[in-house]
Tab-separated table of C-alpha atoms and ligand atoms in Angstrom:
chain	number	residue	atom	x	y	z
A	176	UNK	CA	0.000	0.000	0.000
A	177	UNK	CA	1.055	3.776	-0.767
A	178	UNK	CA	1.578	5.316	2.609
A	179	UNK	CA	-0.553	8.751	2.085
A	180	UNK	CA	-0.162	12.159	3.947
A	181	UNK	CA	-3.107	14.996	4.007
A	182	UNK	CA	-2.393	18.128	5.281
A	183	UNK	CA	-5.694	20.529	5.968
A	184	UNK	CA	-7.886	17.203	6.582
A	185	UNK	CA	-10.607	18.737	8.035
A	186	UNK	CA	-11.752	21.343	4.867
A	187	UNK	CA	-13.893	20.102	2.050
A	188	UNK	CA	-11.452	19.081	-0.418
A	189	UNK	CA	-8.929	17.306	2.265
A	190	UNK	CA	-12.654	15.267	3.252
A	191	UNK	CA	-12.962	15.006	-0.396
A	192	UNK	CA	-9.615	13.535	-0.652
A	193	UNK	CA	-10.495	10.775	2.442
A	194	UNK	CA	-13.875	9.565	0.753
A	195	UNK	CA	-12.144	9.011	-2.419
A	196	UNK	CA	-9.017	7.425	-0.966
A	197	UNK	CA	-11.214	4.945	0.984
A	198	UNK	CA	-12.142	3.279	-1.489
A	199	UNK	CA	-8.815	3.331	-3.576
A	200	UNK	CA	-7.330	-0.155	-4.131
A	201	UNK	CA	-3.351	0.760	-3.621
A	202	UNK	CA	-3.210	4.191	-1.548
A	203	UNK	CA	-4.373	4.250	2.699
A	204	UNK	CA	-4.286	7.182	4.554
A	205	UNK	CA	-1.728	7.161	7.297
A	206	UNK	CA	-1.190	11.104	8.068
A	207	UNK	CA	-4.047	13.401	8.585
A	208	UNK	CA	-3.281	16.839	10.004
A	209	UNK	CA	-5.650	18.951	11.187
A	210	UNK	CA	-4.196	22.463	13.775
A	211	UNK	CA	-7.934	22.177	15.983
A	212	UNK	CA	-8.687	18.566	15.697
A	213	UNK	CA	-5.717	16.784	16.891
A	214	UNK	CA	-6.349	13.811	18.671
A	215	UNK	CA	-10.134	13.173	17.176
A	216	UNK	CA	-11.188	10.533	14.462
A	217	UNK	CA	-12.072	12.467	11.047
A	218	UNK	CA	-14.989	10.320	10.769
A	219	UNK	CA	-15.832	12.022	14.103
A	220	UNK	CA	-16.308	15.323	11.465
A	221	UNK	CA	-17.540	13.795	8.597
A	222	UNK	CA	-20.046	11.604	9.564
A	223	UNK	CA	-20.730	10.682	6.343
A	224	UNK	CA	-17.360	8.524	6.445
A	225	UNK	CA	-17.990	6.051	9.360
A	226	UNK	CA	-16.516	2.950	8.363
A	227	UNK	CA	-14.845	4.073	5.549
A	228	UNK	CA	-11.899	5.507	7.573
A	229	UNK	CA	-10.669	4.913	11.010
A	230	UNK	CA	-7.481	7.671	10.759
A	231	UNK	CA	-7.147	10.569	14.166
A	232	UNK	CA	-6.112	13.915	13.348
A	233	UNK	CA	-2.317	14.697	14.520
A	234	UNK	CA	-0.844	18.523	14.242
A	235	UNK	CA	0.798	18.883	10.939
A	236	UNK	CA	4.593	18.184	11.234
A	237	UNK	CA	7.266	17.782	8.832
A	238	UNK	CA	9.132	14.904	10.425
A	239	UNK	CA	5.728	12.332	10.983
A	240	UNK	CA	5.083	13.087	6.987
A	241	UNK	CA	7.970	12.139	6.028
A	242	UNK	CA	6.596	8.627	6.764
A	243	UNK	CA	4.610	9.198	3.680
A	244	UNK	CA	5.184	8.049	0.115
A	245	UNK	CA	3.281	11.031	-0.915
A	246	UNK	CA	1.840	14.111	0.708
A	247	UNK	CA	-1.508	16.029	-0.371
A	248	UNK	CA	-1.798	19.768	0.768
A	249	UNK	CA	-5.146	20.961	1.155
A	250	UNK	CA	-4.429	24.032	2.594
A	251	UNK	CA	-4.703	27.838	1.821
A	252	UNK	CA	-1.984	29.205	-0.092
A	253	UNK	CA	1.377	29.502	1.486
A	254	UNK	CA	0.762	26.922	3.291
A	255	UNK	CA	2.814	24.229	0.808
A	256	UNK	CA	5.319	26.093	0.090
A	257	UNK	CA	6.500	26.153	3.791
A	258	UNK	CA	6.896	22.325	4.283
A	259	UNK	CA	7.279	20.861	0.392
A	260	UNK	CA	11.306	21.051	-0.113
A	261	UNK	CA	12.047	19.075	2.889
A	262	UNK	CA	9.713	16.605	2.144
A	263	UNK	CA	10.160	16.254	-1.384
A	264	UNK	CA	14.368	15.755	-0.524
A	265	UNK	CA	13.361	13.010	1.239
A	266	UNK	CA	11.983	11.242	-1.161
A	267	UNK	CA	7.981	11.703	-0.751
A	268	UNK	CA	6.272	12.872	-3.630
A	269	UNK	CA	4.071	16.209	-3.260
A	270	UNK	CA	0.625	17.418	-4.458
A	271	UNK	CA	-0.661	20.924	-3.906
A	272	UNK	CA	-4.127	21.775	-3.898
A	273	UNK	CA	-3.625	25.309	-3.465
A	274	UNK	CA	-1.827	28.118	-5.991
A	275	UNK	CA	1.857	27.615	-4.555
A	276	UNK	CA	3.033	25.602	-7.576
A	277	UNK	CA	0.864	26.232	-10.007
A	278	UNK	CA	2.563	29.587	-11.200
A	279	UNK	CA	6.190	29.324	-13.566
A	280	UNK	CA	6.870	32.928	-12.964
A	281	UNK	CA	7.492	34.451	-9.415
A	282	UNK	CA	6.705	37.423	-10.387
A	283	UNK	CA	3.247	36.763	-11.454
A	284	UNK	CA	3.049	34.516	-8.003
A	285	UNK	CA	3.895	37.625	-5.991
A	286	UNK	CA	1.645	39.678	-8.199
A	287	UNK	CA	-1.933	37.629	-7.305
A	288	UNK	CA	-0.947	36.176	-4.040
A	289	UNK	CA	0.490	39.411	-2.294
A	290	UNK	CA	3.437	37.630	-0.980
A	291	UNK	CA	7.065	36.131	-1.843
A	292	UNK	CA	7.803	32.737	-3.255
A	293	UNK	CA	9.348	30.708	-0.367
A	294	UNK	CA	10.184	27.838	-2.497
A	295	UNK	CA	11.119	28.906	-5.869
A	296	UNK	CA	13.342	26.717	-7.055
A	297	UNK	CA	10.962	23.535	-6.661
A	298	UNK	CA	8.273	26.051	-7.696
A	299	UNK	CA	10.282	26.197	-11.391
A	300	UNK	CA	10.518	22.434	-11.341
A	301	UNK	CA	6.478	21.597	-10.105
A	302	UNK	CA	4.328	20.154	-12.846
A	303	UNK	CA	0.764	21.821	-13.253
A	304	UNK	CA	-1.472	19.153	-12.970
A	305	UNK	CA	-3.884	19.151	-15.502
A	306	UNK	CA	-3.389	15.740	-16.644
A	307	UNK	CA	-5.082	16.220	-20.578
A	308	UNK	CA	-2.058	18.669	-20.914
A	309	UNK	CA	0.416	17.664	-18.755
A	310	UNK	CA	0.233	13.937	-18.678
A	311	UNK	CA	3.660	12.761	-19.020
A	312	UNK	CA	5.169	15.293	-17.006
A	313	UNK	CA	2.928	14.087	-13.883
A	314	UNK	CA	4.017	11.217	-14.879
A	315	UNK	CA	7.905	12.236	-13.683
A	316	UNK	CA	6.574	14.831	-11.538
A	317	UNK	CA	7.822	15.098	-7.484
A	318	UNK	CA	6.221	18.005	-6.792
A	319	UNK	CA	2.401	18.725	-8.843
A	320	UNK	CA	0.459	22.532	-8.709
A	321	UNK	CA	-3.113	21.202	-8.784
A	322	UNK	CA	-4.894	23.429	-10.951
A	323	UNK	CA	-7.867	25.633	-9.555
A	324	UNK	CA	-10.911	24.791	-9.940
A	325	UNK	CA	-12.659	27.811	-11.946
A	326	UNK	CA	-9.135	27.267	-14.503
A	327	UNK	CA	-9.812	23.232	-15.013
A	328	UNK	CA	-13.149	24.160	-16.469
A	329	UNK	CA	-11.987	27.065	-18.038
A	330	UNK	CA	-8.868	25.060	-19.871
A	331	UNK	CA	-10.856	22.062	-21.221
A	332	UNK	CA	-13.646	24.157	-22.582
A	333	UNK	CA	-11.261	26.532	-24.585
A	334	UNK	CA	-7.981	23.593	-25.083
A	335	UNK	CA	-9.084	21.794	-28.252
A	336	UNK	CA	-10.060	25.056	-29.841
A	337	UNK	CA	-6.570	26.494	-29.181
A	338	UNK	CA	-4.617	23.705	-29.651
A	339	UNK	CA	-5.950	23.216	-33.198
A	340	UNK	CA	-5.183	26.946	-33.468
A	341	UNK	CA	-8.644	27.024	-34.874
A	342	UNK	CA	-9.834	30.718	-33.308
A	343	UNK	CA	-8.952	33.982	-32.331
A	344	UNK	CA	-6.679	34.042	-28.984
A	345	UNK	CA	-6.922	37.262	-28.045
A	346	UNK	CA	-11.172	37.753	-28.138
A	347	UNK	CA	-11.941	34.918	-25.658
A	348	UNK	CA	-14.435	34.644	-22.699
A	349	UNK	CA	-15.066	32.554	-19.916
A	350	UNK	CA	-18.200	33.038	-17.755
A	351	UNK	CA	-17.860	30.917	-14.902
A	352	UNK	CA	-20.140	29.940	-11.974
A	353	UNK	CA	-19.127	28.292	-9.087
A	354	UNK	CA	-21.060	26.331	-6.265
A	355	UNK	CA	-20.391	27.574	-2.575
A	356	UNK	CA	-18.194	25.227	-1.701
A	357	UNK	CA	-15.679	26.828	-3.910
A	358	UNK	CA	-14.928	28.987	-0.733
A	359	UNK	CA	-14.127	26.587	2.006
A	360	UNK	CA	-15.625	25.263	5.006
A	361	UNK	CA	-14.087	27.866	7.257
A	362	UNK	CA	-17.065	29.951	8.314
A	363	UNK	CA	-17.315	33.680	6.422
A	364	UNK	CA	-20.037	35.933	6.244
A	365	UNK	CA	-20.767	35.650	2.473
A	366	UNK	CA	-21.028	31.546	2.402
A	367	UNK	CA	-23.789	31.612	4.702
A	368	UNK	CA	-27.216	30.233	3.687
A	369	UNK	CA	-29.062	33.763	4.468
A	370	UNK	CA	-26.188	35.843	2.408
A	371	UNK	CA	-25.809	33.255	-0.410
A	372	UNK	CA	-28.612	31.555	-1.286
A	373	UNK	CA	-31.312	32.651	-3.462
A	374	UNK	CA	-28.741	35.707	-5.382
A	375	UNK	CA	-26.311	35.333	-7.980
A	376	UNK	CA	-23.395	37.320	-8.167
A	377	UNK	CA	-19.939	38.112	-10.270
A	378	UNK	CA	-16.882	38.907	-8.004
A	379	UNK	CA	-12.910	39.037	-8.981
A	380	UNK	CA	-14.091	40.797	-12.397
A	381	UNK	CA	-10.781	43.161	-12.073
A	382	UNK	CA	-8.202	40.394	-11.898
A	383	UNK	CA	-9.109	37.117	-10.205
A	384	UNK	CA	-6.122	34.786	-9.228
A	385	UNK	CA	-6.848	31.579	-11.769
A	386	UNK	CA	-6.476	34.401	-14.674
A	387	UNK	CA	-2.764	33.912	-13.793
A	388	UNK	CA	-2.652	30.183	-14.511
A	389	UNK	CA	-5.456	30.200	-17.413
A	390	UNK	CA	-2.711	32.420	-19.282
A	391	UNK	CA	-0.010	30.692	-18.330
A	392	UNK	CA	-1.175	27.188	-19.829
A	393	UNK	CA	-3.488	28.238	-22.499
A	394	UNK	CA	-0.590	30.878	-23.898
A	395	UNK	CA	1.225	27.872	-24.443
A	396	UNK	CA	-0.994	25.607	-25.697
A	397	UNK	CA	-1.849	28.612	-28.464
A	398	UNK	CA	1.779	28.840	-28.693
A	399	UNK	CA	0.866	32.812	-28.108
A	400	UNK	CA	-0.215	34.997	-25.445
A	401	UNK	CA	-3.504	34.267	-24.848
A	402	UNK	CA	-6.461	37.407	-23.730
A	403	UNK	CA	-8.831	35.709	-21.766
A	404	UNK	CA	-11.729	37.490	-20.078
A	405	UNK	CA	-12.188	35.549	-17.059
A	406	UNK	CA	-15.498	36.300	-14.911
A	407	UNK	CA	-16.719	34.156	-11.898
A	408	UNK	CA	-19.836	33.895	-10.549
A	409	UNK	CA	-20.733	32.671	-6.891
A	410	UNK	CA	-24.467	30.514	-7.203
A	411	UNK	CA	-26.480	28.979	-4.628
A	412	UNK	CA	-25.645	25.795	-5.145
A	413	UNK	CA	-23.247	23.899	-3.085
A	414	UNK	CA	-20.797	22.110	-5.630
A	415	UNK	CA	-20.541	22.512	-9.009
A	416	UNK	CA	-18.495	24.873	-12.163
A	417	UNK	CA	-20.863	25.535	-14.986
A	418	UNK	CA	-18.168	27.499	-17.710
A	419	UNK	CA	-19.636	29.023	-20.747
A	420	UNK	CA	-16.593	30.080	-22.871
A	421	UNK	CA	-17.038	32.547	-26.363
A	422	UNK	CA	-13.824	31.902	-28.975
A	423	UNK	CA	-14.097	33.786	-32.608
A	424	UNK	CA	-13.305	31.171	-35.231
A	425	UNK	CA	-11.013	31.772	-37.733
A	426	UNK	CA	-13.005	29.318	-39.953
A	427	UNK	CA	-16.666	29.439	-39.967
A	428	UNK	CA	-17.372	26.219	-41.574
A	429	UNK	CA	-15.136	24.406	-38.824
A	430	UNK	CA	-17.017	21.209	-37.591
A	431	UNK	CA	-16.566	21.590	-33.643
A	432	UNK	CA	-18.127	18.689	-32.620
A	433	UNK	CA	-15.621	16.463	-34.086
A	434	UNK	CA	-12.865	18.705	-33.409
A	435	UNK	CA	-14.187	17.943	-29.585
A	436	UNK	CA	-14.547	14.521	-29.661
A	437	UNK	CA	-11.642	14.244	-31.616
A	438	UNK	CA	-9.123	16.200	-29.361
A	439	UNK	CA	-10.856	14.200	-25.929
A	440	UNK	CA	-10.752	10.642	-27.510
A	441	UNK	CA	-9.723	8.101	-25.093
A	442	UNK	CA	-9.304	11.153	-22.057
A	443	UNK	CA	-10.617	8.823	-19.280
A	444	UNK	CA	-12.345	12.170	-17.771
A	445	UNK	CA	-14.093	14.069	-20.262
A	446	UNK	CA	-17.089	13.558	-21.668
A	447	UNK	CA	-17.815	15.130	-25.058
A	448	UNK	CA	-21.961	15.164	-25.097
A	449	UNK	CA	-23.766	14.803	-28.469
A	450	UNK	CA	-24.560	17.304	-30.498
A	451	UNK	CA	-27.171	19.840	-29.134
A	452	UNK	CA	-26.772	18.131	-25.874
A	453	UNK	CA	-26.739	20.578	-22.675
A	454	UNK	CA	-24.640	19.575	-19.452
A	455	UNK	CA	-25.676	20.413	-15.996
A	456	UNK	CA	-23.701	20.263	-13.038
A	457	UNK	CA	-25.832	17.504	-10.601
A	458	UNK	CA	-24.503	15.376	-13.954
A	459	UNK	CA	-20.652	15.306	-12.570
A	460	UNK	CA	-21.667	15.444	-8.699
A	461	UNK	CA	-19.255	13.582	-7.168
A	462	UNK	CA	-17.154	12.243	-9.660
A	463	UNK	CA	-13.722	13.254	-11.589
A	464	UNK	CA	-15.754	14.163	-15.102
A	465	UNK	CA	-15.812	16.875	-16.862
A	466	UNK	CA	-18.644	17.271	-19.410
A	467	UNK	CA	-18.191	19.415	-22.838
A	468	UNK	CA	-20.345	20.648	-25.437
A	469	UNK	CA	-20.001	22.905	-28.146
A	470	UNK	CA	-22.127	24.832	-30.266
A	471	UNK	CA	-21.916	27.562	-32.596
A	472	UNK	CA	-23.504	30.697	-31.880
A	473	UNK	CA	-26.709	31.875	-34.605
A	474	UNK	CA	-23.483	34.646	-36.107
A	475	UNK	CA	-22.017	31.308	-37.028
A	476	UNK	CA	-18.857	32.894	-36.143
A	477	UNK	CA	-18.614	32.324	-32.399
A	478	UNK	CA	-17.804	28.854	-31.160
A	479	UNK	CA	-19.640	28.671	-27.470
A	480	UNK	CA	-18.526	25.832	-25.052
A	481	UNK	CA	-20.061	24.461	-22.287
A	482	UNK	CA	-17.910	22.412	-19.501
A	483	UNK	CA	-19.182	21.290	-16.503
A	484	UNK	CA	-17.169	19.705	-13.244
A	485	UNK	CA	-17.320	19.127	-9.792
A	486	UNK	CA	-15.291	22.131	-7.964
A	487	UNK	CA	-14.568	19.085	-5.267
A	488	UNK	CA	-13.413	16.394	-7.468
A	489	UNK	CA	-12.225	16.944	-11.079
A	490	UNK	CA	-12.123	21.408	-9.449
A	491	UNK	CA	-9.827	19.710	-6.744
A	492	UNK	CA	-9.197	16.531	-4.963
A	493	UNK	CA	-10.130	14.052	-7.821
A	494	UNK	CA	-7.736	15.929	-10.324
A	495	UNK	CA	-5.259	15.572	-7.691
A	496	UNK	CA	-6.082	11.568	-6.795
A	497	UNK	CA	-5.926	11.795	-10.788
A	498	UNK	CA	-2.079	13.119	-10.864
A	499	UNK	CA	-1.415	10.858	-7.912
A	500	UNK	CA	-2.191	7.902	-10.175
A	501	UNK	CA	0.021	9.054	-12.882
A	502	UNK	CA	3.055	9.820	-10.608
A	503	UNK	CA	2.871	6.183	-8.710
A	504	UNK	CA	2.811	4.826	-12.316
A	505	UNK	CA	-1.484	2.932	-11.414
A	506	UNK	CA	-4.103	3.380	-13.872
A	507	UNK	CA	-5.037	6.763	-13.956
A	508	UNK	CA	-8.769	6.035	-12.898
A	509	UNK	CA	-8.016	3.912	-9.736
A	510	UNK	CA	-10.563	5.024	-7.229
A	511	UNK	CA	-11.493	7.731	-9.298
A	512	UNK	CA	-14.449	5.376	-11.074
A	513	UNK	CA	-17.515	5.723	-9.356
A	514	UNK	CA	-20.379	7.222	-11.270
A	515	UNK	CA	-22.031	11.034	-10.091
A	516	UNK	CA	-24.828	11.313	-7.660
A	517	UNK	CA	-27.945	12.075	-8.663
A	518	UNK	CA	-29.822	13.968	-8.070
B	34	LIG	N1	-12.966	24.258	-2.241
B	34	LIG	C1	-12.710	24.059	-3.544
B	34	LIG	O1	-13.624	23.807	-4.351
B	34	LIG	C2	-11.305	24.122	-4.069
B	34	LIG	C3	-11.085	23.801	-5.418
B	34	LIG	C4	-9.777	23.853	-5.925
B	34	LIG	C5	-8.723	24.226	-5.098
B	34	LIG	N2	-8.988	24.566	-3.798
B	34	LIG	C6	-7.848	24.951	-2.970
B	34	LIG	O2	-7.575	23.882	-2.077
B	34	LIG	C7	-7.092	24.388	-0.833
B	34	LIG	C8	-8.004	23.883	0.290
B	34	LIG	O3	-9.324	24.342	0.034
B	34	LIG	P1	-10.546	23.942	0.970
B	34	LIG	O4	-11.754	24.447	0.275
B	34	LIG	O5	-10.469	22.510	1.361
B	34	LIG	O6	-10.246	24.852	2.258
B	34	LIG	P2	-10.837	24.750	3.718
B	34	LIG	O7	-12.124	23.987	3.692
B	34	LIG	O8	-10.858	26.127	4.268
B	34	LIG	O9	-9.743	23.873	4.498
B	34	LIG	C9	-8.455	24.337	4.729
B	34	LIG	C10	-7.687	23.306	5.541
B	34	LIG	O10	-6.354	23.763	5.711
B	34	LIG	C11	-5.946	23.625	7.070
B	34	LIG	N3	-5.027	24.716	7.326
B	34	LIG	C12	-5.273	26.056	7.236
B	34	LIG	N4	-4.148	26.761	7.466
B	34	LIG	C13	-3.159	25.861	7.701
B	34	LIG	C14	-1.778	25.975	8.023
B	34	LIG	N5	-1.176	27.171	8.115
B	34	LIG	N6	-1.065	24.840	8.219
B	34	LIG	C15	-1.667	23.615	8.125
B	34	LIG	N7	-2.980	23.451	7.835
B	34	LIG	C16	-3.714	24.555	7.619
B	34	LIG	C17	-7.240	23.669	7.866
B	34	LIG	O11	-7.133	22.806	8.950
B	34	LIG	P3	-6.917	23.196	10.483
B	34	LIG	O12	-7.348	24.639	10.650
B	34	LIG	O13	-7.779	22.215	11.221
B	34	LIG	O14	-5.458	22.979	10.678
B	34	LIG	C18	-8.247	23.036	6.896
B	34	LIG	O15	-8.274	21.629	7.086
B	34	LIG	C19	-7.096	25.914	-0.971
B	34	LIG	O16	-5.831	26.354	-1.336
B	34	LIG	C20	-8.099	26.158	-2.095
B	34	LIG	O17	-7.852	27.364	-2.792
B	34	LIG	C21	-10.229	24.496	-3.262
């Protein structure tokens, strides 16, 4: 078995992490750190994984996770960055969930995240983990940037469009919505029922931090700077990314439905729908998918793309489970197989 490390166990993507662990066939949770819990069962928290796991929260300490083969951070930013050289030089392999190696340039770190790069040398060798780009790199990877979650729906909506070099890359638009979850379980005024429930609303329209790595990886994809208008939406719903993405086409008569199905072909984690199909979000709860369609827009010269995901799995802790599979060499969907909820 894979000894496993989480760090930040007791948020919603380090319980999202333990449910899909338990049932993975080669990976068991030995270290689970928690700064308030230490000393209690997480199934004491999450309820809803009695019997699943029997692991006790203990305070998060470089020395007990080096015990690990690999180490999952899902903690706020900075957090990773603090504890991931040590561990990575001896010899455990390290996924972020946060933004601390998901960023090439430093610069552009310190520009979003208000702060200096602690760790930049492993931040120049970390692998973003988007596996449909990056596969082979995970692959090799020691240290993985898990992307974020508003960017993984973001990149595969607008990634076979750009990598076929088949619209306009400085014209684009992404109009994401995100379920409430997005945010955390720590408590804050604006993810309570009575402030978020029943009102939509667009925040970050001035600059919000996954522009940073939706440039980054779609620039080079296009193989040019990309302009991306990147808008995010908070809904009432509790997980969930709905992206609707706009990308002028250089050719009108283009067919993008099999330029979709063509560039996801044998991706174990997106589903191209049929043509005219819609996706909704309750159609990926739960589960590492991410569900694509295209259409053209009635000026037949706007390609519109609609991608669907789970902020909590393929958004976050599935993506990761997903890069951890790569990195220990399994098949990419072990654990990672179960079907969504619904409804
Ligand atoms: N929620 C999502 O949909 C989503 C999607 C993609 C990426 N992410 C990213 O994933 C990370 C975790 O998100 P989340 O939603 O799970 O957050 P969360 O619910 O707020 O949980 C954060 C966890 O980090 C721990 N923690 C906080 N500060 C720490 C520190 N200095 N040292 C060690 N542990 C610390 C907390 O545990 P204790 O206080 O008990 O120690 C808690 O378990 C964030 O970087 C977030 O941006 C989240």
């Amino acid at each position: 078995m894979i000894k496993v490390g989480i760090v930040g166990g007791t948020g919603y993507t380090g319980a999202e992490l333990l449910r899909l662990l338990a049932r993975h066939p080669q990976a068991r949770v030995e270290v689970l750190t928690s700064r308030q819990e230490i000393g209690k069962r997480a199934d004491a928290l999450f309820p809803h994984l009695r019997g699943f796991c029997d692991v006790v929260y203990s305070a998060p300490d470089v020395a007990t996770l080096k015990s690990c083969d690999a180490v999952f951070f899902a903690t706020p930013h900075g957090t990773a960055m603090q504890m991931a050289q040590e561990l990575v030089d001896a010899g455990v392999k390290v996924i972020d969930l946060s933004a601390d190696f998901r960023l090439k340039d430093t610069q552009q770190f310190t520009r979003w995240y208000k702060h200096a790069h602690s760790a930049p040398a492993l931040l120049r060798e970390a692998v973003y983990g988007l596996p449909e780009i990056h596969r082979d790199e995970i692959r090799a990877a020691r240290v993985i940037g898990n992307p974020g979650c508003h960017a993984t729906a973001t990149q595969l909506a607008l990634l076979p469009l750009l990598a076929a070099r088949a619209v306009e890359t400085d014209t684009l638009i992404a109009d994401s919505k995100t379920g409430i979850s997005g945010g955390g379980r720590e408590l804050r005024l604006g993810f309570m029922f009575s402030e978020a429930s029943q009102t939509l609303t667009a925040y970050g329209v001035s600059g919000h931090r996954h522009q940073a790595e939706i440039d980054q990886e779609l620039s080079a994809v296009a193989g040019a700077t990309v302009g991306v208008t990147f808008v995010p939406h908070l809904t009432p719903m509790i997980r969930g990314i709905h992206v609707t993405a706009y990308a002028r086409l250089l050719n009108p008569e283009l067919d993008l439905q099999n330029l979709f199905e063509q560039h996801y072909r044998g991706e174990p984690f997106v589903d191209v729908l049929p043509a005219g199909e819609y996706p909704e979000t309750r159609s990926v709860k739960g589960a590492n998918i991410c569900r694509i369609a295209v259409q053209k827009a009635p000026n037949g010269r706007t390609a519109v793309v609609l991608s669907v995901i789970d902020n909590l799995v393929k958004g976050a802790s599935g993506q990761a489970l997903q890069c951890f599979n790569l990195m220990f060499g399994l098949p990419e969907t072990s654990g990672l197989d179960a079907p969504p909820l619904a409804p």
